[in-house]
Each structure stands twice: as C-alpha cells, then as structure tokens.
mmCIF file of C-alpha atoms in Angstrom:
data_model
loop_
_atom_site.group_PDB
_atom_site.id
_atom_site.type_symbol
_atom_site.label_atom_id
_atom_site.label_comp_id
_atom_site.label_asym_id
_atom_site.label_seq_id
_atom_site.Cartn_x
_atom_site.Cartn_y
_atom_site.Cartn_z
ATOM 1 C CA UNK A 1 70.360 89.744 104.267
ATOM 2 C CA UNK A 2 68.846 86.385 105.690
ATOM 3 C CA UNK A 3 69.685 87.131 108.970
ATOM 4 C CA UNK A 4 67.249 90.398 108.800
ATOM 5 C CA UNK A 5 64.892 88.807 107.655
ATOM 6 C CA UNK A 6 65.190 85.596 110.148
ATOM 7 C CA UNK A 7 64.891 88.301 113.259
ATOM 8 C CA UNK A 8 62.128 89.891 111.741
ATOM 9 C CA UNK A 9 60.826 87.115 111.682
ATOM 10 C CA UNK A 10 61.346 86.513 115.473
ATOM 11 C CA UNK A 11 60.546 89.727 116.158
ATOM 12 C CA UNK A 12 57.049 88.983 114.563
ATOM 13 C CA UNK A 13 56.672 85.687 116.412
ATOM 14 C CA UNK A 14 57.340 87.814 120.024
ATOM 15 C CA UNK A 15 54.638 90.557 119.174
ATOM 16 C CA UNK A 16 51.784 88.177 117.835
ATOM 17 C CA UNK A 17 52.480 85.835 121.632
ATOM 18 C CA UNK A 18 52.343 89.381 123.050
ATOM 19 C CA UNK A 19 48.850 90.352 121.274
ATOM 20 C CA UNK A 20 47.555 86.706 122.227
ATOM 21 C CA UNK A 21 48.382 87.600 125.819
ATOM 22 C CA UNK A 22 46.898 90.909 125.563
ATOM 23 C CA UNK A 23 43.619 89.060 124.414
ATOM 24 C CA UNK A 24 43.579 86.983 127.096
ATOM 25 C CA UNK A 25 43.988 89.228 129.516
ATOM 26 C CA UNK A 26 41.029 91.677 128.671
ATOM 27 C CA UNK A 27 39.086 88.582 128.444
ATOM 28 C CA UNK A 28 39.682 87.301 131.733
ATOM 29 C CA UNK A 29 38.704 90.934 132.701
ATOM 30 C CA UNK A 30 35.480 90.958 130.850
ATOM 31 C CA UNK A 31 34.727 87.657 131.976
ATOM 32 C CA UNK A 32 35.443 88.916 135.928
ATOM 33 C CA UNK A 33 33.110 91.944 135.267
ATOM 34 C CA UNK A 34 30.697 89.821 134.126
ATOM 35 C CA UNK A 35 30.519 87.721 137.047
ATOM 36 C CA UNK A 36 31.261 84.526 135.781
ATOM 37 C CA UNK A 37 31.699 81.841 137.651
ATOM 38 C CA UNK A 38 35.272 80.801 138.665
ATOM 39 C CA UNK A 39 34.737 77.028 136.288
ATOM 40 C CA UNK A 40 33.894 79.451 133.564
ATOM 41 C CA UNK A 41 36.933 81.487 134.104
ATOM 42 C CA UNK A 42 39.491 78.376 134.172
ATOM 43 C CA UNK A 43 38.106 76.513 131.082
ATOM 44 C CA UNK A 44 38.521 80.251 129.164
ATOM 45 C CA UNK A 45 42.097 80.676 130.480
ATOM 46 C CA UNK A 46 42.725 77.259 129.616
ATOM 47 C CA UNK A 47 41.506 77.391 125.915
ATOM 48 C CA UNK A 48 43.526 80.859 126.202
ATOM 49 C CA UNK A 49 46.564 79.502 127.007
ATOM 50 C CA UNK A 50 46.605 76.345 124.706
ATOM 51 C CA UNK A 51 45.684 78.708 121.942
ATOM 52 C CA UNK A 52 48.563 80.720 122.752
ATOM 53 C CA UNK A 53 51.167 77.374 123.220
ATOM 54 C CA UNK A 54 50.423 76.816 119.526
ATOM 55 C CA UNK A 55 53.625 75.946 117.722
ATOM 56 C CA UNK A 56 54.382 76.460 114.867
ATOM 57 C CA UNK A 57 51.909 78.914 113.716
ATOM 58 C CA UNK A 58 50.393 78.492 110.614
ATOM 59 C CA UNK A 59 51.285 81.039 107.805
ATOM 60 C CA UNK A 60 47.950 82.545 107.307
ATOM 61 C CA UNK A 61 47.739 83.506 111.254
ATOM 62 C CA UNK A 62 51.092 84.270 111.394
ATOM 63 C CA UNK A 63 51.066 87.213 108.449
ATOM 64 C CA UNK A 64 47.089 88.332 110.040
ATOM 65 C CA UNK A 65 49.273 88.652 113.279
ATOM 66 C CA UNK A 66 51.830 90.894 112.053
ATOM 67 C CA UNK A 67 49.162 92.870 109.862
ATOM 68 C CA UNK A 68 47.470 93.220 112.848
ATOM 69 C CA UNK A 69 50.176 94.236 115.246
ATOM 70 C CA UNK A 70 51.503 96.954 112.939
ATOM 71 C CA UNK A 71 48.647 98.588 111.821
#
C-alpha cells in the first residue's frame, strides 16, 4: 500500500516539473513574439528555471499542481 502511494507521489512530482516546463516554454515564446529584448528574455528564463529547481515543493503547490495536471 505505501509503496502506491510513494510512486504516486513521484509520479505527481514528474508531471507538475513537466507543467513548469511547459510554462516556460510558451513564455519564452510569447516573450520572442513580442520582441523582447534578448536581457529580457534571460532574466525570464532565469526566474523560470530557479522557479522550477525549487525543492522540496511546498504542500499547497504541490496538491494545486496535481489538481491542475489532472483536470
């Protein structure tokens, strides 16, 4: 039984990194269509990608995460 629930748990964690990366993606896109300039670009990507290098998630996030991924 725990050892369900611990790779669900995983399983979870992998899907709400793969959202995040989603997310950043589209918004480098938007940002490129938008004609940004390059600075721009790098200090969004780098927000982006400490946002995304967050460990351990906190339990709120982490349960909006799956909601969100599932629905």
């Amino acid at each position: 039984m725990q050892s369900q629930v611990k790779a669900k748990v995983e399983y979870s964690v992998v899907m709400w990194d793969r959202v995040i990366e989603k997310r950043s993606i589209l918004l480098r896109r938007v940002l490129t269509l938008a004609g940004k300039s390059r600075k721009a670009m790098q200090t969004t990507a780098k927000s982006v990608n400490q946002h995304s290098s967050m460990r351990p998630l906190p339990p709120q996030s982490m349960t909006m995460g799956i909601v969100w991924v599932s629905q």
